[in-house]
Coordinates of C-alpha atoms in Angstrom, one line a residue:
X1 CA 0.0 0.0 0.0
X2 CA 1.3 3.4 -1.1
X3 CA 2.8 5.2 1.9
X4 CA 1.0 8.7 0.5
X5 CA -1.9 6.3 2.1
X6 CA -19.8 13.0 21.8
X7 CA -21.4 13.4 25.7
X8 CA -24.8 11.3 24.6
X9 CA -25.6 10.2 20.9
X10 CA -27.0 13.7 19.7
X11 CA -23.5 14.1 19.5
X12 CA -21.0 14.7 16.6
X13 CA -17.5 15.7 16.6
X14 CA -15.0 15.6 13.6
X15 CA -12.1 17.2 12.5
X16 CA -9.7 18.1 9.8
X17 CA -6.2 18.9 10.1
X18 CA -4.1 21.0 7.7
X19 CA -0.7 22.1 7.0
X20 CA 2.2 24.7 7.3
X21 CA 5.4 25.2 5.8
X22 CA 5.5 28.9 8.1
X23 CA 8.9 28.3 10.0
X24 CA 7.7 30.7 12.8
X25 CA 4.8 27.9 13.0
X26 CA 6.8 24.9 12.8
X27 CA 7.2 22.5 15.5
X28 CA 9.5 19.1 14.5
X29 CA 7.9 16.3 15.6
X30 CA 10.4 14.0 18.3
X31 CA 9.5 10.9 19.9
X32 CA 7.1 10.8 22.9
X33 CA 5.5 9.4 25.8
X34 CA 6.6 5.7 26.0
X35 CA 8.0 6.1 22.2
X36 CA 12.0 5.8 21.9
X37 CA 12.2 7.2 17.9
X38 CA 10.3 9.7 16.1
X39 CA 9.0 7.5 13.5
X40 CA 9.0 4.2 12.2
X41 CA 11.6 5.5 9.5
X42 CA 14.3 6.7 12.2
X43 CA 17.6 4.1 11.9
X44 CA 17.9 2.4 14.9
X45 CA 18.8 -1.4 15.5
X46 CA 15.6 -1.6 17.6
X47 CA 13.2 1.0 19.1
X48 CA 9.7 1.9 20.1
X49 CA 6.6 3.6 19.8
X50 CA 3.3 3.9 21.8
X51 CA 0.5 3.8 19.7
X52 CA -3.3 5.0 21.4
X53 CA -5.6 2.5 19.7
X54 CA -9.0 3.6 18.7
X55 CA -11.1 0.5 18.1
X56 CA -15.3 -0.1 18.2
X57 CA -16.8 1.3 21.3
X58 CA -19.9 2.0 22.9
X59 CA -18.4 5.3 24.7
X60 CA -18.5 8.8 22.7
X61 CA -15.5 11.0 22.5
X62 CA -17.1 13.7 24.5
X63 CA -17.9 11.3 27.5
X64 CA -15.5 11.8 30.5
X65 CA -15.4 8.3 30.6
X66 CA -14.3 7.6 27.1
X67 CA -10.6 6.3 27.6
X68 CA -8.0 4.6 24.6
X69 CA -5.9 1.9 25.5
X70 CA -2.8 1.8 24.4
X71 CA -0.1 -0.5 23.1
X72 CA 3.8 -0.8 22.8
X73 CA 5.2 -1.7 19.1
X74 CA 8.8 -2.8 18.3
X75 CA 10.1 -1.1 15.2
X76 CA 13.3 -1.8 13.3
X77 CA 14.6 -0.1 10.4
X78 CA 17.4 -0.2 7.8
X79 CA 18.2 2.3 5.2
X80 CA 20.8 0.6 3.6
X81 CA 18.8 -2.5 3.2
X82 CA 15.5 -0.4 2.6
X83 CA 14.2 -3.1 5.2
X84 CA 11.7 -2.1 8.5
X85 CA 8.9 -3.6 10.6
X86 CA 6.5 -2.3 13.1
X87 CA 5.2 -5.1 15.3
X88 CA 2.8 -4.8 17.8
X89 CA 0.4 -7.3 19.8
X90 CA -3.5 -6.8 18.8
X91 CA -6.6 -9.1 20.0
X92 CA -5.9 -12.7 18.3
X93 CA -2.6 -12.9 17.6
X94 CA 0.5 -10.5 16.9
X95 CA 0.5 -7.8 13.6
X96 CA 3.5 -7.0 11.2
X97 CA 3.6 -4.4 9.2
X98 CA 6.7 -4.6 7.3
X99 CA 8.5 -2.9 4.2
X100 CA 11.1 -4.0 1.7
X101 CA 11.1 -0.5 -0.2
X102 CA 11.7 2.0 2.6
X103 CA 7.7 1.9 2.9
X104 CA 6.9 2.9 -0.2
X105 CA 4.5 0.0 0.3
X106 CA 4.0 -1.9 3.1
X107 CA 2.7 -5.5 3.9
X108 CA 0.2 -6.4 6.5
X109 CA 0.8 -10.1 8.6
X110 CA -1.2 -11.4 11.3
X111 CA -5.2 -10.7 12.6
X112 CA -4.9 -7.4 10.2
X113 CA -4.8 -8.3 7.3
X114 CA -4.7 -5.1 5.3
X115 CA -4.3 -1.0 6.1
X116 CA -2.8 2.4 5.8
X117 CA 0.4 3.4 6.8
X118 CA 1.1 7.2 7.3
X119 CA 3.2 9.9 8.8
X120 CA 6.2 7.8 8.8
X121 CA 4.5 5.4 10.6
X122 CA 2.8 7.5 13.4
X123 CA -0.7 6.4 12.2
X124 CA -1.6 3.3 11.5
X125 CA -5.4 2.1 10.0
X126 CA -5.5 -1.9 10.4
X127 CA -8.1 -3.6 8.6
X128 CA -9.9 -7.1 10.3
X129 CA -11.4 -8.5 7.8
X130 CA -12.7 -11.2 10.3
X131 CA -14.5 -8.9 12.8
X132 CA -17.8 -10.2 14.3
X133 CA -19.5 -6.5 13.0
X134 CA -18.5 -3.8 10.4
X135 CA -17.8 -1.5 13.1
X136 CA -15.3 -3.6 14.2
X137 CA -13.3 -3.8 10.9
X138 CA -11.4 -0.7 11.2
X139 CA -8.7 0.1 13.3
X140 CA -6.9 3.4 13.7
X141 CA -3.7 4.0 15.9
X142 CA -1.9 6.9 16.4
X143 CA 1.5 7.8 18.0
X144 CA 2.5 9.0 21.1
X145 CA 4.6 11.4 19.2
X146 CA 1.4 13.2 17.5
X147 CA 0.7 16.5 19.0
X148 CA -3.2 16.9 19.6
X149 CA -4.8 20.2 18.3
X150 CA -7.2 21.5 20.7
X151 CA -8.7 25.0 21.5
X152 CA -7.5 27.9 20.2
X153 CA -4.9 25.9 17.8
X154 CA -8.3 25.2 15.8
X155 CA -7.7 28.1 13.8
X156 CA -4.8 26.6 12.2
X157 CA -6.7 24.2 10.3
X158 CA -8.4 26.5 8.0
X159 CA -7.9 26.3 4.0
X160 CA -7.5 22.4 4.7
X161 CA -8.5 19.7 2.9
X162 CA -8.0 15.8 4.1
X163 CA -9.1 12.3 2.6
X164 CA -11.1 10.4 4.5
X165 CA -11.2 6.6 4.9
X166 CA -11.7 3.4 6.6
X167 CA -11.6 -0.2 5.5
X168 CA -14.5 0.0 3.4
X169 CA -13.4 2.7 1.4
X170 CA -9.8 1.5 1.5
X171 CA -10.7 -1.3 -0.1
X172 CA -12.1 0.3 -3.1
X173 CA -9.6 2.1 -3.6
X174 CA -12.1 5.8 -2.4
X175 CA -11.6 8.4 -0.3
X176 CA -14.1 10.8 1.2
X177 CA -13.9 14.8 1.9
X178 CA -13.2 16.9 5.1
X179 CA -12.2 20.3 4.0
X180 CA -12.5 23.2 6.3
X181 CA -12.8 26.4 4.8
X182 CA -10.6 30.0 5.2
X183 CA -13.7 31.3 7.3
X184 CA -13.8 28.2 9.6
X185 CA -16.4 26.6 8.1
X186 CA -16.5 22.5 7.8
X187 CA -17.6 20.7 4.6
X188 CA -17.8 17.3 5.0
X189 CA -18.4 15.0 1.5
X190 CA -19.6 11.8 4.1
X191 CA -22.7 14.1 5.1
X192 CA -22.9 16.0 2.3
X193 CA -23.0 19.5 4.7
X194 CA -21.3 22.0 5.5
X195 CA -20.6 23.4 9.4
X196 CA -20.4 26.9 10.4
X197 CA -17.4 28.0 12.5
X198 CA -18.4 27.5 16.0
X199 CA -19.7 24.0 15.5
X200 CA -16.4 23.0 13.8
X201 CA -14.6 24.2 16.8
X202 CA -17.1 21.9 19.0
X203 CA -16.2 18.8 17.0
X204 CA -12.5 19.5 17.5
X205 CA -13.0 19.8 21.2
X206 CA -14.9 16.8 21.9
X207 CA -13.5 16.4 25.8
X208 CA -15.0 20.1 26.3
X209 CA -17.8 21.3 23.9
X210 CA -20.9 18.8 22.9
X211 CA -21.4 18.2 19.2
X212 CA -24.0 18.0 16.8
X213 CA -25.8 15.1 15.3
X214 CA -25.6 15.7 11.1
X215 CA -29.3 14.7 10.4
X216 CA -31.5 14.3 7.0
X217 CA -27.7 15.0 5.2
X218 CA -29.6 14.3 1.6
X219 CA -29.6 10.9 2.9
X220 CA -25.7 10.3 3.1
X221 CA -23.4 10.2 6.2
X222 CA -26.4 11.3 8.8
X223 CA -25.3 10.2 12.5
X224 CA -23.3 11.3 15.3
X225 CA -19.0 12.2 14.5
X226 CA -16.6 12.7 17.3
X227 CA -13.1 14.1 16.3
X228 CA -9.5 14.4 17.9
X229 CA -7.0 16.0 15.4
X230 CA -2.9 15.9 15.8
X231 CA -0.6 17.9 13.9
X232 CA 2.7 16.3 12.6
X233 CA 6.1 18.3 11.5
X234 CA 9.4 16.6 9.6
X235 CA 11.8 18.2 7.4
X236 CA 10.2 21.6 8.0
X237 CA 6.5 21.0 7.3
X238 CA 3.5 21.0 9.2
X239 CA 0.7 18.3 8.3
X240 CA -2.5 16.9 10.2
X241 CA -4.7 14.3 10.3
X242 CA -8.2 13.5 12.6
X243 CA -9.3 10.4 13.6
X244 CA -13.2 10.3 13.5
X245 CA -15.1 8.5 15.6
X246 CA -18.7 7.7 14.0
X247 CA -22.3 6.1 14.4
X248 CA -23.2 5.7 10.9
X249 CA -22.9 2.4 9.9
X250 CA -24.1 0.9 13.3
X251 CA -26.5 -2.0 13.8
X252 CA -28.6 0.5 16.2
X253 CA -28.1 -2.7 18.7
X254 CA -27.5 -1.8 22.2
X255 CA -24.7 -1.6 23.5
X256 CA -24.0 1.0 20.7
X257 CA -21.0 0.5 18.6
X258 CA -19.2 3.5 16.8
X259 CA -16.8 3.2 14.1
X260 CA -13.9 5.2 12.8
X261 CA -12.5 6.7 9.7
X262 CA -9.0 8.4 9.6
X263 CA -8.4 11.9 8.0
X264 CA -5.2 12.3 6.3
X265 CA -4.3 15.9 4.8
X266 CA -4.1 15.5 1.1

């Protein structure tokens, strides 16, 4: 796969990120909180890095008692060789994602048997084709090195647009829209609708603001969207990405499932 890869249910919060190459506004991105390297394309003989796992839930974003568990992966990597592999345990068994091209493209081993491999590694989307619901397909995870964007920081976002996916629309090769707009407005191609400023700011700020449930959106994308963005900087440029946390597609079974797309700035 190519590299270039909220409190109740009346709640929605998503997110787009965008992207700087302002060197006032650059930040370089450096490994974090239980990661050893920056990225899974730093040489070392072995490292680290903490991934937050998003994964089906019943909780919304915006809940106080929404929580991500985490995980620990090893990562190697080689330039000579061109050679690297993030491995990491998951539910059923232990996933590889390795590279023979510098992760150009990237293969998928073990209970994920496909994905999407960005940011040098610091997201992840793992795809189980052997989940029990659709919900439970796709699987986003996101380093410990990603800074989160969050109040005020909103504002850099605007005049950004970002493909959105999961493992449906992986698979066929599709992306989806988030583009928010020089005046802070959100356009979102899943719905169909466009946001005005102050709700877009809500969905970015799910642990603080409520969010909005998209409704009769000409019959596309209507549900409840929860959002936490992260901004990412190497060799002197900004990007960002969100990670979406859904309800369309859900059974409408209690307990209720929601489901999550990734947002990659394009």
């Amino acid at each position: 796969m190519k590299k270039n890869v909220c409190a109740s249910l009346m709640l929605l919060a998503l997110a787009a990120c965008g992207g700087s190459s302002d060197p006032g506004a650059y930040k370089a991105t450096t490994a974090g909180p239980g990661s050893s390297v920056a990225s899974a394309e730093t040489a070392a003989a072995q490292g680290t890095i903490r991934y937050a796992q998003y994964q089906a839930t019943n909780t919304v974003m915006s809940d106080k008692g929404y929580a991500v568990p985490s995980l620990s992966a090893a990562v190697n990597f080689d330039p000579a060789s061109k050679k690297g592999s993030i491995q990491f345990p998951v539910a059923a068994g232990t996933e590889l994602v390795s590279t023979s091209d510098a992760y150009a493209t990237v293969s998928w081993a073990g209970p994920l048997s496909s994905g999407a491999y960005r940011f040098n590694g610091n997201l992840l989307m793992g795809c189980n084709a052997s989940a029990s619901t659709t919900n439970e397909v796709t699987q986003v995870f996101a380093s410990s090195s990603l800074e989160r964007v969050q109040n005020g920081s909103v504002d850099d976002l605007s005049g950004t647009t970002f493909d959105v996916f999961d493992c449906a629309l992986l698979a066929q090769s599709k992306v989806e829209t988030l583009k928010i707009n020089t005046d802070g407005t959100l356009y979102m191609s899943i719905t169909n609708s466009t946001l005005p400023k102050n709700q877009a700011f809500d969905l970015l700020n799910p642990e603080r603001y409520p969010g909005i449930l998209i409704a009769n959106a000409n019959g596309r994308g209507s549900g409840a969207y929860s959002g936490q963005a992260f901004r990412y900087g190497v060799n002197g440029v900004t990007r960002y990405a969100i990670v979406l946390q859904s309800s369309v597609g859900s059974d409408g079974i209690a307990p209720y499932r929601f489901h999550y797309f990734l947002a990659v700035q394009r």
